[in-house]
PDB file of C-alpha atoms and ligand atoms in Angstrom:
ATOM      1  CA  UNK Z  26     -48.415  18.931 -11.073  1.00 88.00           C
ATOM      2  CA  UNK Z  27     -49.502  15.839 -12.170  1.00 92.00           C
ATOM      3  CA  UNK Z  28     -49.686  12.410  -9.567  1.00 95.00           C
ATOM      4  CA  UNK Z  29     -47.922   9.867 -10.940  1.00 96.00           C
ATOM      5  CA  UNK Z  30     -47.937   5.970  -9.600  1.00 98.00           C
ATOM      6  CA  UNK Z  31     -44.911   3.851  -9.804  1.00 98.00           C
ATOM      7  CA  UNK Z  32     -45.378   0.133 -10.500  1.00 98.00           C
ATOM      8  CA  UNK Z  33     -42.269  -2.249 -10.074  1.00 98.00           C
ATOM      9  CA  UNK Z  34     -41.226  -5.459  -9.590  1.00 98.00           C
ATOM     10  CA  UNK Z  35     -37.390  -5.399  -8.645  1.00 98.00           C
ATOM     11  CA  UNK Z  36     -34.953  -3.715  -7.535  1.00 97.00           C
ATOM     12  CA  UNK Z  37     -36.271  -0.246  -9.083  1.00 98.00           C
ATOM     13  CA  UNK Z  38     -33.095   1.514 -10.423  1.00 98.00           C
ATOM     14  CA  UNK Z  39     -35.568   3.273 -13.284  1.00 97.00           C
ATOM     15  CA  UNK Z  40     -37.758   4.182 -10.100  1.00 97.00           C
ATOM     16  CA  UNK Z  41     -34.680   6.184  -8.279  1.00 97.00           C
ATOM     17  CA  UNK Z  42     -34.118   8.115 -11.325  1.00 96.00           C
ATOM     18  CA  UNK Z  43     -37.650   9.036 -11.561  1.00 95.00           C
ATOM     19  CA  UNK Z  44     -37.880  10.057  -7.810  1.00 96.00           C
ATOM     20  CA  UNK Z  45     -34.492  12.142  -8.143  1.00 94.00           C
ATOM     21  CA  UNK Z  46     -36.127  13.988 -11.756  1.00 92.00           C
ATOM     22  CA  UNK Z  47     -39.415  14.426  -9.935  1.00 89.00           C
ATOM     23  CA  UNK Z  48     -40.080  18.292  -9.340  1.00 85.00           C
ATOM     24  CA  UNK Z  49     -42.164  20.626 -10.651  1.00 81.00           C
ATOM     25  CA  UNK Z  50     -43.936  19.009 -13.242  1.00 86.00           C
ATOM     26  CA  UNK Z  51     -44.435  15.681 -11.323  1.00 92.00           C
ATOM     27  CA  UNK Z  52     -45.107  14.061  -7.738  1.00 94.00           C
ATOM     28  CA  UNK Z  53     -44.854  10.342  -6.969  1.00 97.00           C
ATOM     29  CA  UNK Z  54     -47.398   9.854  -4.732  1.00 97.00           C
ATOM     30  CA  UNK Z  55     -47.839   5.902  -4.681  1.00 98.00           C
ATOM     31  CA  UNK Z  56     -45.180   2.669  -5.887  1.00 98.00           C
ATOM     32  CA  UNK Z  57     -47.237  -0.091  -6.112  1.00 98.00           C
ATOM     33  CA  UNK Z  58     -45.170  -4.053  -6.162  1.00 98.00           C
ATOM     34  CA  UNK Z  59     -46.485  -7.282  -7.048  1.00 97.00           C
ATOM     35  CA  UNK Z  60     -43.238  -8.990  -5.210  1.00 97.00           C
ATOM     36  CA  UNK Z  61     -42.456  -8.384  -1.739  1.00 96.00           C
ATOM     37  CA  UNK Z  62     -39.216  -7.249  -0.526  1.00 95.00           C
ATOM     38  CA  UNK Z  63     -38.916  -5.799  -4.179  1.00 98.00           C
ATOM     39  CA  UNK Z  64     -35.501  -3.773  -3.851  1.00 98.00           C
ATOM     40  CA  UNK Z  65     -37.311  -0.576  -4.987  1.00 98.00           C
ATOM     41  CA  UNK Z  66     -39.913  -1.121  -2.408  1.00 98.00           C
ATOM     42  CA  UNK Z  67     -37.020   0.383   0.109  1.00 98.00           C
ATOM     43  CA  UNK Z  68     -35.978   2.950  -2.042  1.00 98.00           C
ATOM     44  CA  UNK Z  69     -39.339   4.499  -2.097  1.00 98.00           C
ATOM     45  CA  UNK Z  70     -39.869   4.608   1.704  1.00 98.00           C
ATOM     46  CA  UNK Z  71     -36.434   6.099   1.993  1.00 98.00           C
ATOM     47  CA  UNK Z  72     -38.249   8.929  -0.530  1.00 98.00           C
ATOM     48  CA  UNK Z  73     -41.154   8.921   2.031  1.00 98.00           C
ATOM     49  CA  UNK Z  74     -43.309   7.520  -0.683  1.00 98.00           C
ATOM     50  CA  UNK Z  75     -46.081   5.576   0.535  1.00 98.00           C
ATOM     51  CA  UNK Z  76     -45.838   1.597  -1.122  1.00 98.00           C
ATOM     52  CA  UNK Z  77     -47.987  -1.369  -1.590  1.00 98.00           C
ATOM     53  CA  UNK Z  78     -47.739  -4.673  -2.629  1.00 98.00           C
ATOM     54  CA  UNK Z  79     -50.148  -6.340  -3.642  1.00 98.00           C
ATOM     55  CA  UNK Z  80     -49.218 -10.677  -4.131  1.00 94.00           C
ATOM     56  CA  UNK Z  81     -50.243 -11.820  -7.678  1.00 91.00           C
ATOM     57  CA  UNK Z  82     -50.163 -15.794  -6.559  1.00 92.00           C
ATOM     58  CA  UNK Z  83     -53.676 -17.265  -6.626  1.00 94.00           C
ATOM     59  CA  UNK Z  84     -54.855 -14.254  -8.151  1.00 95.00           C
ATOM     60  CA  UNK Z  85     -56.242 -14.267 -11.915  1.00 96.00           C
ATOM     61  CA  UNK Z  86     -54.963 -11.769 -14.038  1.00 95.00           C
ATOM     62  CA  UNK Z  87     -58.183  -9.590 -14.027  1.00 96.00           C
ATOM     63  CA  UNK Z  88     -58.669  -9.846 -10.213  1.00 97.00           C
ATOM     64  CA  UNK Z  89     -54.982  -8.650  -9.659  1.00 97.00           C
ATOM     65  CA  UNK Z  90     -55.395  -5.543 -11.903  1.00 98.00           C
ATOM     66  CA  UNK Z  91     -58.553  -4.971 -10.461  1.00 98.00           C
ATOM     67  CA  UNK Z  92     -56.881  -4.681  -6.956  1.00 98.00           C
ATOM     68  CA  UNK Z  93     -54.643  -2.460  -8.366  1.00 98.00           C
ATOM     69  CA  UNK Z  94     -57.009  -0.064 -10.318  1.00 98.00           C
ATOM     70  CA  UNK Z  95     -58.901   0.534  -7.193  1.00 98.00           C
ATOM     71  CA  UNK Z  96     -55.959   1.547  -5.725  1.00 98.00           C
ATOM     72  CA  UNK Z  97     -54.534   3.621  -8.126  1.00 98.00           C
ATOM     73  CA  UNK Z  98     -57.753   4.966  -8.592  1.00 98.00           C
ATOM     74  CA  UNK Z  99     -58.136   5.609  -4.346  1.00 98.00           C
ATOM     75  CA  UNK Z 100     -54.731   6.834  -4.423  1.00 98.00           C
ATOM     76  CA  UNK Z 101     -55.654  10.155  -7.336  1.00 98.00           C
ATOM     77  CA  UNK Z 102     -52.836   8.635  -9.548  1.00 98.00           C
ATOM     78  CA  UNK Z 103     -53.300  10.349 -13.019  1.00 96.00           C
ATOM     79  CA  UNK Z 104     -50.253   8.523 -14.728  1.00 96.00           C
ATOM     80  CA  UNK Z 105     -49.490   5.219 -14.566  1.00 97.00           C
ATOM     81  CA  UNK Z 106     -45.636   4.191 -15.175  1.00 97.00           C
ATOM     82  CA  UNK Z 107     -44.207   0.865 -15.773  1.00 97.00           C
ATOM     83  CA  UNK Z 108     -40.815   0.427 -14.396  1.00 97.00           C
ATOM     84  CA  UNK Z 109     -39.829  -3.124 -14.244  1.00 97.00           C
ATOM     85  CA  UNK Z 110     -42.930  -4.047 -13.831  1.00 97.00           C
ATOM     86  CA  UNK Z 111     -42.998  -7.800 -14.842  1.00 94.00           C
ATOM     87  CA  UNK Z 112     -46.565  -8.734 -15.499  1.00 94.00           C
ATOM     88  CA  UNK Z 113     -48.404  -8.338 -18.148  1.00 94.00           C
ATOM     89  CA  UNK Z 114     -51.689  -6.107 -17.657  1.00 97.00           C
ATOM     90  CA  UNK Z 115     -55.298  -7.537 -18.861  1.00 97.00           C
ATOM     91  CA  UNK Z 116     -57.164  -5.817 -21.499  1.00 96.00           C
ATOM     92  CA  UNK Z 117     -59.373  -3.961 -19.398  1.00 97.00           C
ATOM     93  CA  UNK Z 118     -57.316  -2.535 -17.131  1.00 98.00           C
ATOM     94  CA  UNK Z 119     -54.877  -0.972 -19.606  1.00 97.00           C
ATOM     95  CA  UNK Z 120     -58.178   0.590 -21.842  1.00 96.00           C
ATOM     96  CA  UNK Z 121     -58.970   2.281 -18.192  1.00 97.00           C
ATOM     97  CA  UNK Z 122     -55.659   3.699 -18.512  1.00 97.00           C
ATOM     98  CA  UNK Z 123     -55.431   4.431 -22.054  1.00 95.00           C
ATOM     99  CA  UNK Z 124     -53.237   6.738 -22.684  1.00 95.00           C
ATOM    100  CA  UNK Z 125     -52.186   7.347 -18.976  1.00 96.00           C
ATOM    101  CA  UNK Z 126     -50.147   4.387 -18.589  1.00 97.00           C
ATOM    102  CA  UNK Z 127     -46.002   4.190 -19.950  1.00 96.00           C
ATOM    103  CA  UNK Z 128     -43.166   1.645 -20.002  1.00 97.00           C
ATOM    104  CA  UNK Z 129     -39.355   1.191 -20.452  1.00 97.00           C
ATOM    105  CA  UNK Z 130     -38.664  -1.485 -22.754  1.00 98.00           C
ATOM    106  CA  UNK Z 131     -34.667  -2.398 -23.044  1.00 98.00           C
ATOM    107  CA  UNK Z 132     -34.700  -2.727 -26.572  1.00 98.00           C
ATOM    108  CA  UNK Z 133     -35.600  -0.836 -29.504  1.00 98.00           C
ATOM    109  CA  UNK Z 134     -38.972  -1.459 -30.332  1.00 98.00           C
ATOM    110  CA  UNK Z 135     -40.448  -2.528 -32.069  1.00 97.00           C
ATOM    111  CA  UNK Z 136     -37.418  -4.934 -32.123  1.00 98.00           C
ATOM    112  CA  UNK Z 137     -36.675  -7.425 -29.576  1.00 98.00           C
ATOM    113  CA  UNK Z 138     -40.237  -7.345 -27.895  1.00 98.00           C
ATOM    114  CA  UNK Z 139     -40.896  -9.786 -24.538  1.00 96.00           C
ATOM    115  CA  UNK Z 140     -38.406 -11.041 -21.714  1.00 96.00           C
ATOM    116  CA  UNK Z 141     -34.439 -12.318 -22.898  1.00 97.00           C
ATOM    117  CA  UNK Z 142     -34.052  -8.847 -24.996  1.00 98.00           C
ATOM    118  CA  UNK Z 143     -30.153  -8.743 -24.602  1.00 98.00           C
ATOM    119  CA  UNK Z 144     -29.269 -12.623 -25.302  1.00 98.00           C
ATOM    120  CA  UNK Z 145     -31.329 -12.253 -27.916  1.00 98.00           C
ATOM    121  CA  UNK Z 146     -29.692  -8.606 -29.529  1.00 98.00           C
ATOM    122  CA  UNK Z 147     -26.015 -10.428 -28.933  1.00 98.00           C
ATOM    123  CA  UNK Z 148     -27.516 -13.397 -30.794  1.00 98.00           C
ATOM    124  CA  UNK Z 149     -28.255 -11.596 -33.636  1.00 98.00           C
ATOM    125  CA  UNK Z 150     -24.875  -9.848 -33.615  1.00 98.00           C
ATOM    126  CA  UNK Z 151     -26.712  -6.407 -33.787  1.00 98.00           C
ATOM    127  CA  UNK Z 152     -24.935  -3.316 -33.749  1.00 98.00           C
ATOM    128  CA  UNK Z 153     -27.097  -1.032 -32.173  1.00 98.00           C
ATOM    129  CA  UNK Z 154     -29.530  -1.199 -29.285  1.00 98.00           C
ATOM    130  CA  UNK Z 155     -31.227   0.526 -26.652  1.00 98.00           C
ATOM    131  CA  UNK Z 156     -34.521   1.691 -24.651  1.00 98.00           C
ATOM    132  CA  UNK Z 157     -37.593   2.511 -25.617  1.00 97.00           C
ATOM    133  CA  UNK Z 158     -40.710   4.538 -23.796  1.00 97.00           C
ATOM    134  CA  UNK Z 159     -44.035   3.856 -25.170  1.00 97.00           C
ATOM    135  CA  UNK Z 160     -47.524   4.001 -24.494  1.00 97.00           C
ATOM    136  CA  UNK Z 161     -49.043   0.732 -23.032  1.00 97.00           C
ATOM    137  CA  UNK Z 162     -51.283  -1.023 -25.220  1.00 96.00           C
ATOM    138  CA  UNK Z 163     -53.020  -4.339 -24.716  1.00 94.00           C
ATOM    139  CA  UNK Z 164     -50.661  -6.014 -27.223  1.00 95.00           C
ATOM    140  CA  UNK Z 165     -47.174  -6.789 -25.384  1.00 95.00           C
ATOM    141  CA  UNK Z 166     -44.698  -3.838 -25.685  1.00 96.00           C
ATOM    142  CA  UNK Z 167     -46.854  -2.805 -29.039  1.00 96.00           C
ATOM    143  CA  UNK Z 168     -47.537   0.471 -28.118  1.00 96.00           C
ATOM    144  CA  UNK Z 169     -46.944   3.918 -29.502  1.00 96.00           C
ATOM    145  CA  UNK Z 170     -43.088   4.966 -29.152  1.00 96.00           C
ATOM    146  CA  UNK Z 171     -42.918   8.277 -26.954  1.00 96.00           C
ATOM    147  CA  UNK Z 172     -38.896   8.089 -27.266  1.00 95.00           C
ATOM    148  CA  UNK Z 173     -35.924   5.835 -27.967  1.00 97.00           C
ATOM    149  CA  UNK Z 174     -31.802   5.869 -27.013  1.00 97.00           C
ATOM    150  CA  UNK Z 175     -29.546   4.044 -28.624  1.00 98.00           C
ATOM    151  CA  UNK Z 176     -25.849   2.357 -27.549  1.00 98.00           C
ATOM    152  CA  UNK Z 177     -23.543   0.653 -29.479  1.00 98.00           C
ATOM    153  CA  UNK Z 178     -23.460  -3.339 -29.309  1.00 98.00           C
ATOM    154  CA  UNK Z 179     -19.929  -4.658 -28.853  1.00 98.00           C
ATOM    155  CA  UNK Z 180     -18.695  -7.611 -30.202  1.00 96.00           C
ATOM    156  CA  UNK Z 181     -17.451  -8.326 -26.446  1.00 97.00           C
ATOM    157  CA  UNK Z 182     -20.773  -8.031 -24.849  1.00 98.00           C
ATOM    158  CA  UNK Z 183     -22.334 -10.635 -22.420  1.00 98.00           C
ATOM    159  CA  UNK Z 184     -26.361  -9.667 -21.804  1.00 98.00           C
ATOM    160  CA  UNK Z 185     -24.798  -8.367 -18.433  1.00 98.00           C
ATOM    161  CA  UNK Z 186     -22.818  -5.732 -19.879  1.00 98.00           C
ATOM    162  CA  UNK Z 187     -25.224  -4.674 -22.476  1.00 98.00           C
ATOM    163  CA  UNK Z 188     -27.782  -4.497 -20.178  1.00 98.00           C
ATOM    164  CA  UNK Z 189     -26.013  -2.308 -17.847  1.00 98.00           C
ATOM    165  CA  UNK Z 190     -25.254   0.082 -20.390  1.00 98.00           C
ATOM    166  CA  UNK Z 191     -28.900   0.215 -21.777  1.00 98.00           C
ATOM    167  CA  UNK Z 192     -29.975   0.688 -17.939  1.00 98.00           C
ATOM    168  CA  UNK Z 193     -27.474   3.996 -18.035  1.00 97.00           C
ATOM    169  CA  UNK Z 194     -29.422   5.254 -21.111  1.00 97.00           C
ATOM    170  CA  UNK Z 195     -32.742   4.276 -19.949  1.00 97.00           C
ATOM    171  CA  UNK Z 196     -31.604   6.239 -16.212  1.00 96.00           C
ATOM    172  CA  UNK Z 197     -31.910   9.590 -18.404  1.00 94.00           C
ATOM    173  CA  UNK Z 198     -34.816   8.703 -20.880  1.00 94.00           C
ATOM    174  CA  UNK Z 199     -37.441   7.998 -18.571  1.00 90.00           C
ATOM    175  CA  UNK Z 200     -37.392  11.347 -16.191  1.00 87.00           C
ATOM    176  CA  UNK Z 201     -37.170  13.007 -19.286  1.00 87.00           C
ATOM    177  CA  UNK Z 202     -40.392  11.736 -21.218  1.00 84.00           C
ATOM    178  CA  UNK Z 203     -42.055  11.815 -17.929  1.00 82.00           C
ATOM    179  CA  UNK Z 204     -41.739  15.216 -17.560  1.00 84.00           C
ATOM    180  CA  UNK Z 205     -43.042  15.576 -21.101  1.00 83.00           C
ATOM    181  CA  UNK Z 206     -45.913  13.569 -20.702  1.00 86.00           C
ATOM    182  CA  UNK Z 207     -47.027  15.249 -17.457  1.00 82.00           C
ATOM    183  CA  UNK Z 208     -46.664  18.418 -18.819  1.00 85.00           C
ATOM    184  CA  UNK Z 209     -49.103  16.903 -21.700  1.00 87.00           C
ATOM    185  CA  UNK Z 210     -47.047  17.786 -24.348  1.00 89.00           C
ATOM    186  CA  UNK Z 211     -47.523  14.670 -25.598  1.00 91.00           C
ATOM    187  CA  UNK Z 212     -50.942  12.412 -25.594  1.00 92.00           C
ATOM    188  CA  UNK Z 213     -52.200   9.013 -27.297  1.00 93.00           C
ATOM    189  CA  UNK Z 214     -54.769   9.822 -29.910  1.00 91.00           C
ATOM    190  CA  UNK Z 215     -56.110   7.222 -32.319  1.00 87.00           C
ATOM    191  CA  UNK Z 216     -52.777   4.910 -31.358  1.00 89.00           C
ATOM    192  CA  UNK Z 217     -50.459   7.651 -32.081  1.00 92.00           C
ATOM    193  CA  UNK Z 218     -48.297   9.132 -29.921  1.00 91.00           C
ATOM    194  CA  UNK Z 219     -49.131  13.192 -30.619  1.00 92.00           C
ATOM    195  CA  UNK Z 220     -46.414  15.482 -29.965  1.00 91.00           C
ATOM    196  CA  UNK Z 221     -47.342  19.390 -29.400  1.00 86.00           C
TER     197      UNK Z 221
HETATM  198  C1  GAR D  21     -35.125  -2.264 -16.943  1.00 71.06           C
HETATM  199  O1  GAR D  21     -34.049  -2.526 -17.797  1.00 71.06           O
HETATM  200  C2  GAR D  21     -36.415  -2.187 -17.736  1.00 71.06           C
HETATM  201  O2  GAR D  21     -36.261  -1.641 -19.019  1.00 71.06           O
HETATM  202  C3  GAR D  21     -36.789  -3.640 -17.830  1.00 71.06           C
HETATM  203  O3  GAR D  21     -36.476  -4.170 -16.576  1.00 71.06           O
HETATM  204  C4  GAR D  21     -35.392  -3.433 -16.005  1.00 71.06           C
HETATM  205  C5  GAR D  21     -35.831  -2.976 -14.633  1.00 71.06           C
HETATM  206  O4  GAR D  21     -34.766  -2.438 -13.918  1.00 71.06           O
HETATM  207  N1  GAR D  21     -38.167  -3.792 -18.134  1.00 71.06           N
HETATM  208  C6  GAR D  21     -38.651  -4.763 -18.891  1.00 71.06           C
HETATM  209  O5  GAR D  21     -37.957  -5.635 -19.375  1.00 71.06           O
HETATM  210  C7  GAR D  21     -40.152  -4.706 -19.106  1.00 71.06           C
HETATM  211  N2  GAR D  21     -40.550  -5.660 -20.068  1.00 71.06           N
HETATM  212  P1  GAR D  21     -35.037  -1.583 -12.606  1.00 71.06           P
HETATM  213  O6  GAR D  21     -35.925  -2.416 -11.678  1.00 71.06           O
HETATM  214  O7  GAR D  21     -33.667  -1.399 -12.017  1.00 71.06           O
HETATM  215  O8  GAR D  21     -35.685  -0.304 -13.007  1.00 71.06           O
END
């Protein structure tokens, strides 16, 4: 069973689903914050998962990850995921976690990278959109695509609504290629995502 960290910023709807899918194949054993009183700070400790938080102000970038590696590292986590997690990781702490470390990105990558995804997607009057799980690479939301599900845009939409129903579709990806990736089914080799 593999030990899988957590790492949020907000209210951590994507972290409920992946503590109600978490079973056999994976245990959450840490849910690390960089914002305190994050929502899903609460919704771990009503799991009985142990939490940190660890403040980013004053921090550089490589002396905040470097807090964190140790204690991801101190904790035994052997996968990393992103779920609303709103910082972006230095270089050298996502080659430490090469190929351990996922994210949930609402859009379709490799369209619609960065922050502002669903203003942007009604903007561009596109039809489709959706979520995306891919490896983490050091370029922003450039990684290898593990998985993607797609909903309709509708001419109606504000970025509220569309992002709601992205969130429903991203509620099922994420326990589902989690469970795939702990059960190592599928790896990152030479910036592919490998499927066996
Ligand atoms: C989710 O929609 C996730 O895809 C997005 O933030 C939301 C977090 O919701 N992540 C990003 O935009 C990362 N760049 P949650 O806190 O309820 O899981």
């Amino acid at each position: 069973m593999k030990q899988v960290a957590v790492l949020i910023s907000g209210r951590g709807s994507n972290l409920q689903s992946l503590i109600d899918a978490a079973g056999d194949s994976y245990r959450i054993i840490l849910v690390v914050s960089n914002v305190e009183g994050a929502g899903g700070l609460d919704k771990a400790r009503a799991a009985g998962i142990a939490t940190t938080v660890i403040p980013h102000a004053g921090k550089t970038r490589e002396a905040f990850d470097g807090e964190m590696d140790a204690r991801l590292r101190a904790a035994g986590a052997e996968l990393v995921v992103l779920a609303g997690f709103m910082r972006i990781l230095s270089d050298v702490f996502v080659r430490g976690w090469e190929g351990k470390l996922i994210n949930i990105h609402p859009s379709l990558l490799p369209a619609y990278k960065g922050t502002k995804v669903h203003e942007r997607v009604i903007e561009a009057r596109e039809a489709l959109s959706g979520a995306s799980v891919h490896f983490v690479v050091p370029e922003l939301d450039a990684g290898p695509v593990i998985a993607q599900a797609k909903v309709p845009v509708h001419p109606s939409d504000t970025p509220q609504t569309l992002a709601d129903r992205v969130l429903a579709v991203e509620h099922k990806l994420y326990p589902e290629e989690r469970k795939l990736l702990a059960s190592d089914k599928v790896n990152l080799e030479n910036g592919l995502a490998v499927f066996r």
